[in-house]
CSV table of C-alpha atoms in Angstrom, one decimal:
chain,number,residue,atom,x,y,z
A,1,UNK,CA,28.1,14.6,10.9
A,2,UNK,CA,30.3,12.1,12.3
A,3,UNK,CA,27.9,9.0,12.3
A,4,UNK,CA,27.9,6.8,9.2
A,5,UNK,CA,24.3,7.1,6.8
A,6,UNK,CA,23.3,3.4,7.4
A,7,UNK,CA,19.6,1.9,6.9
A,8,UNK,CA,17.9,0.4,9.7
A,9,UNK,CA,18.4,-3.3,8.5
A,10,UNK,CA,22.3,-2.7,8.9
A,11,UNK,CA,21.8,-1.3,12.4
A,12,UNK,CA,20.1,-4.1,13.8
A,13,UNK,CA,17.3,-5.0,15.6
A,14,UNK,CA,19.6,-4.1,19.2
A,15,UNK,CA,19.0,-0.2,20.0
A,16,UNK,CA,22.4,0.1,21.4
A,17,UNK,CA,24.6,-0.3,18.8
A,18,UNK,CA,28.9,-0.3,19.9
A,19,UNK,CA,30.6,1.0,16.9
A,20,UNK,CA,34.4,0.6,16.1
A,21,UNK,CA,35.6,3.5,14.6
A,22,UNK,CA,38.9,3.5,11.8
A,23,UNK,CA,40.2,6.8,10.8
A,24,UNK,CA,41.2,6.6,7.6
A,25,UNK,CA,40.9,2.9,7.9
A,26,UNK,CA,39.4,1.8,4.2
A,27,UNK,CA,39.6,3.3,0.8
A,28,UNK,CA,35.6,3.7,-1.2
A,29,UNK,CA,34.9,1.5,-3.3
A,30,UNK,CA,33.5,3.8,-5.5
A,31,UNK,CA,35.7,7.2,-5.8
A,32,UNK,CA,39.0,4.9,-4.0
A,33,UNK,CA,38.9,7.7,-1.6
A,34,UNK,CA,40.1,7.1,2.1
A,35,UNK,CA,37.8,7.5,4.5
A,36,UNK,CA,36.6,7.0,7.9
A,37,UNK,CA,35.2,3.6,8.2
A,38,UNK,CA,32.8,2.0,10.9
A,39,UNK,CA,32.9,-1.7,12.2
A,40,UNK,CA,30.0,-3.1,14.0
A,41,UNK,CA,27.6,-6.4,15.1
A,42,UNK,CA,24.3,-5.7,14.4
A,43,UNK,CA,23.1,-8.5,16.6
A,44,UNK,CA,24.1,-11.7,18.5
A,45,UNK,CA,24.0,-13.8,15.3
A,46,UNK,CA,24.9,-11.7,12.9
A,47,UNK,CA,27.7,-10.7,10.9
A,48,UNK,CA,29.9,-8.1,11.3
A,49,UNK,CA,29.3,-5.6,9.1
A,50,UNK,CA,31.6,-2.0,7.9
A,51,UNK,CA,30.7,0.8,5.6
A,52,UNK,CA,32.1,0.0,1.9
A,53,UNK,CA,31.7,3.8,0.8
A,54,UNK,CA,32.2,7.6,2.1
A,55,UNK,CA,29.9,9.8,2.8
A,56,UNK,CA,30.0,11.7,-0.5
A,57,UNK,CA,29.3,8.5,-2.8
A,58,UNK,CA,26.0,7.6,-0.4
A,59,UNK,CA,24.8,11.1,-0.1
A,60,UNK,CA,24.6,11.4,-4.3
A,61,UNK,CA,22.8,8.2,-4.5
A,62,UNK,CA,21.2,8.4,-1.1
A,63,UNK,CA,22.1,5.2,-0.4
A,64,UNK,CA,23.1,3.2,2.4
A,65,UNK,CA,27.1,2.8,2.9
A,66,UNK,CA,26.9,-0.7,3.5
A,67,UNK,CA,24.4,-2.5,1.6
A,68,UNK,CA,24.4,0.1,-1.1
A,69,UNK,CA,20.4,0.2,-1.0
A,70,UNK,CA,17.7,2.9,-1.0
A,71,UNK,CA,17.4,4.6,2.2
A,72,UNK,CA,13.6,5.6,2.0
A,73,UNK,CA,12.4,2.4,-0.3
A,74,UNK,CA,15.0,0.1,0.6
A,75,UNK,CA,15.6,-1.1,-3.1
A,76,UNK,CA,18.4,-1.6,-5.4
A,77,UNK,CA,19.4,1.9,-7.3
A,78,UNK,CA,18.2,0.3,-10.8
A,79,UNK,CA,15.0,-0.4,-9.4
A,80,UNK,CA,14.2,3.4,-8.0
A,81,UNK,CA,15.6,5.0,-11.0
A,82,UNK,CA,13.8,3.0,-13.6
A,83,UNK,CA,10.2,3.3,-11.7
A,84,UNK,CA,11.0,7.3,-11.3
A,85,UNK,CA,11.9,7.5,-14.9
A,86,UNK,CA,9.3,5.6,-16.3
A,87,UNK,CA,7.0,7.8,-13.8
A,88,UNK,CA,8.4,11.0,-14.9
A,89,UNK,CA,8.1,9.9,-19.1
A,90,UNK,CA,4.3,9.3,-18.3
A,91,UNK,CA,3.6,12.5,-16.8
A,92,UNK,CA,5.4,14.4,-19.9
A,93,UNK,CA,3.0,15.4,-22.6
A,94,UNK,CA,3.5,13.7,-26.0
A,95,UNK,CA,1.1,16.2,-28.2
A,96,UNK,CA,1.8,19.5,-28.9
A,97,UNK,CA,-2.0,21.0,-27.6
A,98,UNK,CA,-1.2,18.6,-24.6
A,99,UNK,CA,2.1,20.7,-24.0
A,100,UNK,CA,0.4,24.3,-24.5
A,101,UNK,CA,-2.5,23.1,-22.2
A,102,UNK,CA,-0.1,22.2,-19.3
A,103,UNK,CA,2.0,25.2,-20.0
A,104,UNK,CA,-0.8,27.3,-19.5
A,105,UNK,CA,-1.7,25.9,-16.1
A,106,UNK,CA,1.3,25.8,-14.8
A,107,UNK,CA,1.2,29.8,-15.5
A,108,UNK,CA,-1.9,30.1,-13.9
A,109,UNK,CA,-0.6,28.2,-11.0
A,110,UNK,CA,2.3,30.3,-10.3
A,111,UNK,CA,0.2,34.1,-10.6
A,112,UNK,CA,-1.9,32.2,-7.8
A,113,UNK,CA,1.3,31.6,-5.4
A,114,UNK,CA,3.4,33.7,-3.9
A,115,UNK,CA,6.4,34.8,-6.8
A,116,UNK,CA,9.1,35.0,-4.0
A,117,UNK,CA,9.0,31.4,-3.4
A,118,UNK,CA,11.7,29.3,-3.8
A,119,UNK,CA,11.6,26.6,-6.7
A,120,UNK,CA,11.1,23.3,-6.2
A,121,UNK,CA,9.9,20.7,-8.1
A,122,UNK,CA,6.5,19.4,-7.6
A,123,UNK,CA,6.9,14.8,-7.4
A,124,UNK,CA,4.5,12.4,-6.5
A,125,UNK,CA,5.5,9.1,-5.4
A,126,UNK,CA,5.5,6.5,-8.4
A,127,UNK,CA,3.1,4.0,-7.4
A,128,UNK,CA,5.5,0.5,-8.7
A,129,UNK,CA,7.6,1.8,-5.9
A,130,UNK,CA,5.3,2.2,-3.4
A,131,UNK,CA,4.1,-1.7,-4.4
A,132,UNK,CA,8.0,-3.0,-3.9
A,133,UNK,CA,9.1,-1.1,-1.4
A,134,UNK,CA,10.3,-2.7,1.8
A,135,UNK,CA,8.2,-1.6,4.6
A,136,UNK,CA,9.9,-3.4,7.2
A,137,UNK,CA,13.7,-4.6,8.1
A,138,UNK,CA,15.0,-7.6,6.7
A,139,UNK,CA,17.1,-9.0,9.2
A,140,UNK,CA,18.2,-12.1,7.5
A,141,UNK,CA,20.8,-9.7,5.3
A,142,UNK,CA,22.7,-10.1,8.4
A,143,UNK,CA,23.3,-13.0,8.8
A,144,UNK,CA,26.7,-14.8,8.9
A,145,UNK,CA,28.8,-15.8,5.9
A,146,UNK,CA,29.1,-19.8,4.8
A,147,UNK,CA,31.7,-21.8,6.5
A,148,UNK,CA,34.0,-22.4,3.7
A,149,UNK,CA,35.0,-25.5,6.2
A,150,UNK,CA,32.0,-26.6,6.0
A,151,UNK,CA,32.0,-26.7,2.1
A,152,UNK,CA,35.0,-28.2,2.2
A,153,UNK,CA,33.4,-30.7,4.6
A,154,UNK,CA,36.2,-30.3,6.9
A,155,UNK,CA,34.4,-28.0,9.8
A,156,UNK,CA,34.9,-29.5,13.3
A,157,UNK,CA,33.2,-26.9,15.4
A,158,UNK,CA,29.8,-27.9,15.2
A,159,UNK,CA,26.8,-25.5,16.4
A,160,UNK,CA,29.5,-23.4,18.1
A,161,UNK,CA,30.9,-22.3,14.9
A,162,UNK,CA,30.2,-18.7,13.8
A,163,UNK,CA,29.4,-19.3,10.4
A,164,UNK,CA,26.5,-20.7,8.4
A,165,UNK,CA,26.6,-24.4,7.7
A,166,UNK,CA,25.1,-24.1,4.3
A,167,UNK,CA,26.2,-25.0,1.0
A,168,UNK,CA,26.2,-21.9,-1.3
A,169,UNK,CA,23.3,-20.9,-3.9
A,170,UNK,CA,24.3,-20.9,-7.2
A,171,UNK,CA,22.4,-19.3,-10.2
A,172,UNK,CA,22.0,-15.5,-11.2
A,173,UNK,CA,22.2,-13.6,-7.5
A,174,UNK,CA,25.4,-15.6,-7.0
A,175,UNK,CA,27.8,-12.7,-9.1
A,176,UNK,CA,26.9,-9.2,-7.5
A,177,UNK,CA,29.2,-6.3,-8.0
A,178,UNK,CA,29.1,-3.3,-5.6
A,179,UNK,CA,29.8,-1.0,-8.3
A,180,UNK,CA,27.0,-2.3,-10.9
A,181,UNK,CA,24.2,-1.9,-7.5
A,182,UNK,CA,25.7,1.9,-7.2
A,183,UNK,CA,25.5,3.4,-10.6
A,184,UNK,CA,22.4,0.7,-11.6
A,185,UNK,CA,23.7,-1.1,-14.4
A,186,UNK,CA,23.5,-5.2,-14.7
A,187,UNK,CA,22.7,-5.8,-11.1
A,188,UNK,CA,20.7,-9.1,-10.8
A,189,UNK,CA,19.0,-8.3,-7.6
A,190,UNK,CA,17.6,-5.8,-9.6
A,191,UNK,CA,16.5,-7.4,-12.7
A,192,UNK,CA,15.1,-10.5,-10.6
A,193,UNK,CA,12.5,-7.8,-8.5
A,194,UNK,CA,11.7,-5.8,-12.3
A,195,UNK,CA,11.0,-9.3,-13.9
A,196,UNK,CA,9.0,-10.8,-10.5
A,197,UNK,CA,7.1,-7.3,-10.6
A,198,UNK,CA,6.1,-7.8,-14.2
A,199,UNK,CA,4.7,-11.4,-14.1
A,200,UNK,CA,2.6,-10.5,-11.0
A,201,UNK,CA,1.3,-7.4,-13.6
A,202,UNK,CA,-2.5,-8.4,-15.4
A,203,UNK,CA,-2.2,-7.3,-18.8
A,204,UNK,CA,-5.0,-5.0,-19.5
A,205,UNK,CA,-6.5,-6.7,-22.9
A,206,UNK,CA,-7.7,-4.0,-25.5
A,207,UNK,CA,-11.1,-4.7,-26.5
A,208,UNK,CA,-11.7,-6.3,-30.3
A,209,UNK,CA,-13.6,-3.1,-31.0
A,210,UNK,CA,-12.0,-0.6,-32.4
A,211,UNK,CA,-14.4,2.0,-32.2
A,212,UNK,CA,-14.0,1.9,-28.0
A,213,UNK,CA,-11.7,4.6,-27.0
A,214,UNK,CA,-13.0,5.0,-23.7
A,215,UNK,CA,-10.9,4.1,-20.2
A,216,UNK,CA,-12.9,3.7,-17.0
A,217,UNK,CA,-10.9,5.1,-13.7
A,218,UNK,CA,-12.2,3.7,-10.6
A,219,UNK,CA,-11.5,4.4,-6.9
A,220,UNK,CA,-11.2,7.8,-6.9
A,221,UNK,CA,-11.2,10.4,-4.1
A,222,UNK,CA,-14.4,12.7,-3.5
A,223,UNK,CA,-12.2,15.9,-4.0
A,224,UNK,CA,-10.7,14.7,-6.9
A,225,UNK,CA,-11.7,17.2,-10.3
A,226,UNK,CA,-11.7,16.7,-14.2
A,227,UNK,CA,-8.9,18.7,-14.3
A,228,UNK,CA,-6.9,16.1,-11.9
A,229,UNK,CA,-8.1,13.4,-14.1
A,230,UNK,CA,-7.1,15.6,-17.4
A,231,UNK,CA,-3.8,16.2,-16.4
A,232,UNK,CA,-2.9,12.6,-15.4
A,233,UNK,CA,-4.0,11.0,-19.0
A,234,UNK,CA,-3.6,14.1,-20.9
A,235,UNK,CA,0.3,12.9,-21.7
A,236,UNK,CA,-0.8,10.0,-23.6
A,237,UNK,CA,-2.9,11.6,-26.8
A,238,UNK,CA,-5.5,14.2,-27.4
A,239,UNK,CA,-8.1,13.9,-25.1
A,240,UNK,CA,-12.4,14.1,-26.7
A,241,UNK,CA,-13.7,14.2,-23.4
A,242,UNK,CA,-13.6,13.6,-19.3
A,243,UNK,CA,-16.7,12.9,-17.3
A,244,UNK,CA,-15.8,12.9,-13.3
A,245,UNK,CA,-18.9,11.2,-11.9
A,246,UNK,CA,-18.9,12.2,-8.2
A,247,UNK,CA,-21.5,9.7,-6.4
A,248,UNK,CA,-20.1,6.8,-7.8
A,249,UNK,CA,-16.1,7.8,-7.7
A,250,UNK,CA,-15.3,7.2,-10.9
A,251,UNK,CA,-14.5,8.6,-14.4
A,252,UNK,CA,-14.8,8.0,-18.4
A,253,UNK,CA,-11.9,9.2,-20.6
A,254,UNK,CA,-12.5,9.5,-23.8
A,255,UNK,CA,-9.7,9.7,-26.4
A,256,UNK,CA,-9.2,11.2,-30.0
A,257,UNK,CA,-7.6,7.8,-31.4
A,258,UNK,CA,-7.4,4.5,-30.7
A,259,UNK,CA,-4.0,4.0,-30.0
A,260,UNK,CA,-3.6,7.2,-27.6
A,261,UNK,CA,-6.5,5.0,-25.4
A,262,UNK,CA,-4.3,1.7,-25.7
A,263,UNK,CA,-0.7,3.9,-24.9
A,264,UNK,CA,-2.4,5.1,-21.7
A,265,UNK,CA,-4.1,1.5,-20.7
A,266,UNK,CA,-0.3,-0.3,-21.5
A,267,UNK,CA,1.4,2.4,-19.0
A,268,UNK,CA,-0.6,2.5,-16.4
A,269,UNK,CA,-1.9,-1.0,-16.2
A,270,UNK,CA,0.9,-1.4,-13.5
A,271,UNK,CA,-0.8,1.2,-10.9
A,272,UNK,CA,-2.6,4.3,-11.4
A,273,UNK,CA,-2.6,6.7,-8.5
A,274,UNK,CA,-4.4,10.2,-8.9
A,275,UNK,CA,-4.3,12.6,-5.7
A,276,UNK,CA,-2.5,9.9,-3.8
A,277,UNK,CA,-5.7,7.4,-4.6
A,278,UNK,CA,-5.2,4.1,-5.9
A,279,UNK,CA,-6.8,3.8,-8.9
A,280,UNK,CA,-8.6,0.9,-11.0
A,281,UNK,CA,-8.5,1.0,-14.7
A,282,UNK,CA,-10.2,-0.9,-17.4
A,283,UNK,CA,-11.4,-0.2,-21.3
A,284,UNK,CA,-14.8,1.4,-21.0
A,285,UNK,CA,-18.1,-0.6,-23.0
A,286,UNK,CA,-20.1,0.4,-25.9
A,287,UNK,CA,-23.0,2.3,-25.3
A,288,UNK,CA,-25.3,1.6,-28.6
A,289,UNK,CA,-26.7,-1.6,-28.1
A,290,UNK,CA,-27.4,-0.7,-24.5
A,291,UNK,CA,-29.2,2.6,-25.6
A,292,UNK,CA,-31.2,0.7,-28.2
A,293,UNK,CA,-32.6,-1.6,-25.6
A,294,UNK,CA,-33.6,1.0,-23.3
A,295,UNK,CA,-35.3,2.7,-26.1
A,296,UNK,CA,-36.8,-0.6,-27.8
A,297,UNK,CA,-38.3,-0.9,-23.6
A,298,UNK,CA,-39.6,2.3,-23.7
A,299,UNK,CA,-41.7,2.3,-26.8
A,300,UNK,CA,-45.6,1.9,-25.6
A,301,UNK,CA,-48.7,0.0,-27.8
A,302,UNK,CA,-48.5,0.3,-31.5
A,303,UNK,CA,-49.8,4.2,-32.4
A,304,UNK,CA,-49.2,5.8,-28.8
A,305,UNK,CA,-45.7,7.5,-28.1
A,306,UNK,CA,-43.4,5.9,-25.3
A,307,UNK,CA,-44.6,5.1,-22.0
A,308,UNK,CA,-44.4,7.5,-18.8
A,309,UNK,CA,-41.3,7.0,-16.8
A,310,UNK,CA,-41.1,3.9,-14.8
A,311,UNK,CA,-44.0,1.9,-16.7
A,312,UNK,CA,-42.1,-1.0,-19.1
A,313,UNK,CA,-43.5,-2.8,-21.3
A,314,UNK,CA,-47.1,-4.8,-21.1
A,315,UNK,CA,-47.6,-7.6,-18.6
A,316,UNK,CA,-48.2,-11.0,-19.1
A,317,UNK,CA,-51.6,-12.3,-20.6
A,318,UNK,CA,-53.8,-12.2,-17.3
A,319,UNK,CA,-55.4,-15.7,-16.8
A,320,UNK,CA,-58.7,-16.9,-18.1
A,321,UNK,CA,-61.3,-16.9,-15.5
A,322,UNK,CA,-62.6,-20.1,-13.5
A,323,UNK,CA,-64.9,-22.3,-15.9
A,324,UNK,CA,-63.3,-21.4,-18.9
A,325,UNK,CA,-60.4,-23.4,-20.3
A,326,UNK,CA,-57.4,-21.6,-22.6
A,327,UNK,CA,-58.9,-21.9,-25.3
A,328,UNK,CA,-62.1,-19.9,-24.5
A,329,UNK,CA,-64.3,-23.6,-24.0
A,330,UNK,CA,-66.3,-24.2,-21.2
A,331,UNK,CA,-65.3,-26.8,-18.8
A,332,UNK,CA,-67.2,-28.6,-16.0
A,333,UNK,CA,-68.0,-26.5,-12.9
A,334,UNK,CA,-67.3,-28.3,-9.3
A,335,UNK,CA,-69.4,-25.5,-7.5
A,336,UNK,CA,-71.8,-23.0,-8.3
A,337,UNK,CA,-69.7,-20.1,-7.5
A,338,UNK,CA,-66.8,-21.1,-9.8
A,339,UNK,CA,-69.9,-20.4,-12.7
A,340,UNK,CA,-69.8,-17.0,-13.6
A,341,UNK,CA,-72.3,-17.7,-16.1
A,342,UNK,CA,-74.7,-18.7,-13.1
A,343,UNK,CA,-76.2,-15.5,-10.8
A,344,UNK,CA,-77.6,-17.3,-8.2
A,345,UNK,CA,-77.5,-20.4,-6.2
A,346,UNK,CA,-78.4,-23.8,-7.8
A,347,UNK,CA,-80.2,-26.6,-6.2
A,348,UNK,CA,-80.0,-29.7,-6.9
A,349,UNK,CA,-83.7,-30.9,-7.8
A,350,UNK,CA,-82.9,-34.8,-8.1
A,351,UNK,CA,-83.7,-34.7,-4.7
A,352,UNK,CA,-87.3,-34.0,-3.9
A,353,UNK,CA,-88.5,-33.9,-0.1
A,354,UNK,CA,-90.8,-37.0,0.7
């Protein structure tokens, strides 16, 4: 209970860590609390680096209590809680049959369990944070501060100076605030990554028909159900219809209205995970024209019904035979069996034997 809650980027890439430890050393910089603060190197040239908050303030963020970041995605607070939020306002149903329809399975799914259970409360992981989360430690966060020195230009220590011989960065990550990265509010770090992660985003361009109210989901699993797919786009609108089509891993949503098909295609354009499965999304095609020219290839001769299954229509003109041009004329034969006008052979009688 003793060890500070620190991420793995503040520990260091050294497994043996030598930790200075200050009872009551350094007030939070959250609650101004006094608390027991830690003082460490996380490496041979790196900084070295203290907790800024107590335990309390980290554990009701879960965040780290020195870089004030995520602990299991490694981003700023405003980041997490905006992707959670917006991943918790698409899953909540907008319509009131929507609402009744979810009700009602959720009641079926609790007479199936066990009612001595404990609750809990059923998340899935939002799939914008699974794109920006940090997979790996970032190392460079340690390293050491700029030599104001060297700013100054007044540094004589050369390579064996501690410091960074770098002039600062100015611009909008310049100002940070430990207070606005803990609560979430104005932190530029944040608002960089959300706008970054929004440019990168293809917008998902509503076809000019209005008559298409179809989405097309692609990539799914083999176990996933209609129900699955119901449940994930039922919070956008009344739903007309969901085909699952198994062989090919996919599915056709059909909405009621128009603009309950381009809701759902605006929301979810940034990532659409079903059963844990990455999903593709796009605005499904009209089917008429395609219908009317598989029925317009169907149709057989004038007077005779459509043609048997895998017969299309009528070849091409067959060829006119040897000897007789396009146009039905006779032309000049070369041989006699090119003739077919000629049943035997032909002999040439010019020539008479002497």
């Amino acid at each position: 209970d003793e060890f500070p809650i620190l991420c793995e980027t503040c520990l260091g890439e050294n497994p043996f860590v030598r930790m200075a430890k200050i009872p009551w050393g350094q007030a939070c910089k959250i609650c101004e609390k006094p608390f027991t603060c830690y003082r460490w190197k996380p490496g041979g040239r790196a900084r070295y680096k203290k907790t800024q908050l107590c335990r309390s303030c980290a554990k009701t963020k879960n965040v780290c209590q020195t870089c004030v970041l995520d602990l299991q995605y490694g981003l700023p607070v405003q980041v997490r809680d905006t992707a959670l939020e917006q991943h918790e306002r698409e899953g909540m149903p907008v319509t009131q049959v929507n609402r009744e329809y979810l009700q009602e399975v959720a009641e079926h799914s609790l007479d199936a369990e066990d009612a001595s259970q404990s609750y809990h409360k059923f998340t899935r992981a939002s799939l914008l944070l699974q794109r920006l989360q940090r997979r790996a430690p970032y190392y460079k966060r340690n390293a050491p501060h700029i030599c104001s020195f060297f700013v100054k230009g007044t540094c004589n220590r050369g390579k064996s100076c501690p410091f960074r011989h770098e002039m600062p960065k100015t611009g909008e990550l310049a100002n940070q605030n430990i207070k606005d990265r803990y609560y979430g509010q104005n932190d530029p770090v944040a608002k960089k990554m959300m706008r970054l992660a929004k440019e990168r985003t293809t917008p998902l361009v509503p076809p000019p028909d209005k008559t298409i109210r179809t989405l097309w989901v692609g990539g799914l699993d083999s176990k996933t159900s209609e129900m699955d797919v119901r449940q994930k786009f039922m919070s956008f609108g009344e739903l007309a219809s969901v085909r699952v089509i198994g062989a090919k891993n996919c599915a056709f949503v059909t909405f009621s209205t128009r603009s309950s098909a381009e809701s759902a295609a605006t929301k979810l354009q940034t990532g659409l995970s079903i059963n844990g499965s990455r999903c593709k999304l796009a605005w499904g095609k009209k089917q008429g024209k395609r219908k009317r020219e598989e029925s317009k290839s169907s149709k057989g001769p004038p007077g005779m019904g459509a043609m048997p299954p895998g017969m299309g229509p009528s070849p091409a003109a067959v060829p006119p035979p040897p000897g007789m041009g396009a146009s039905g004329k006779k032309t000049k034969t070369y041989y006699p069996s090119m003739d077919p006008s000629n049943m035997g052979a032909r002999f040439d009688t010019t020539h008479q034997e002497r």
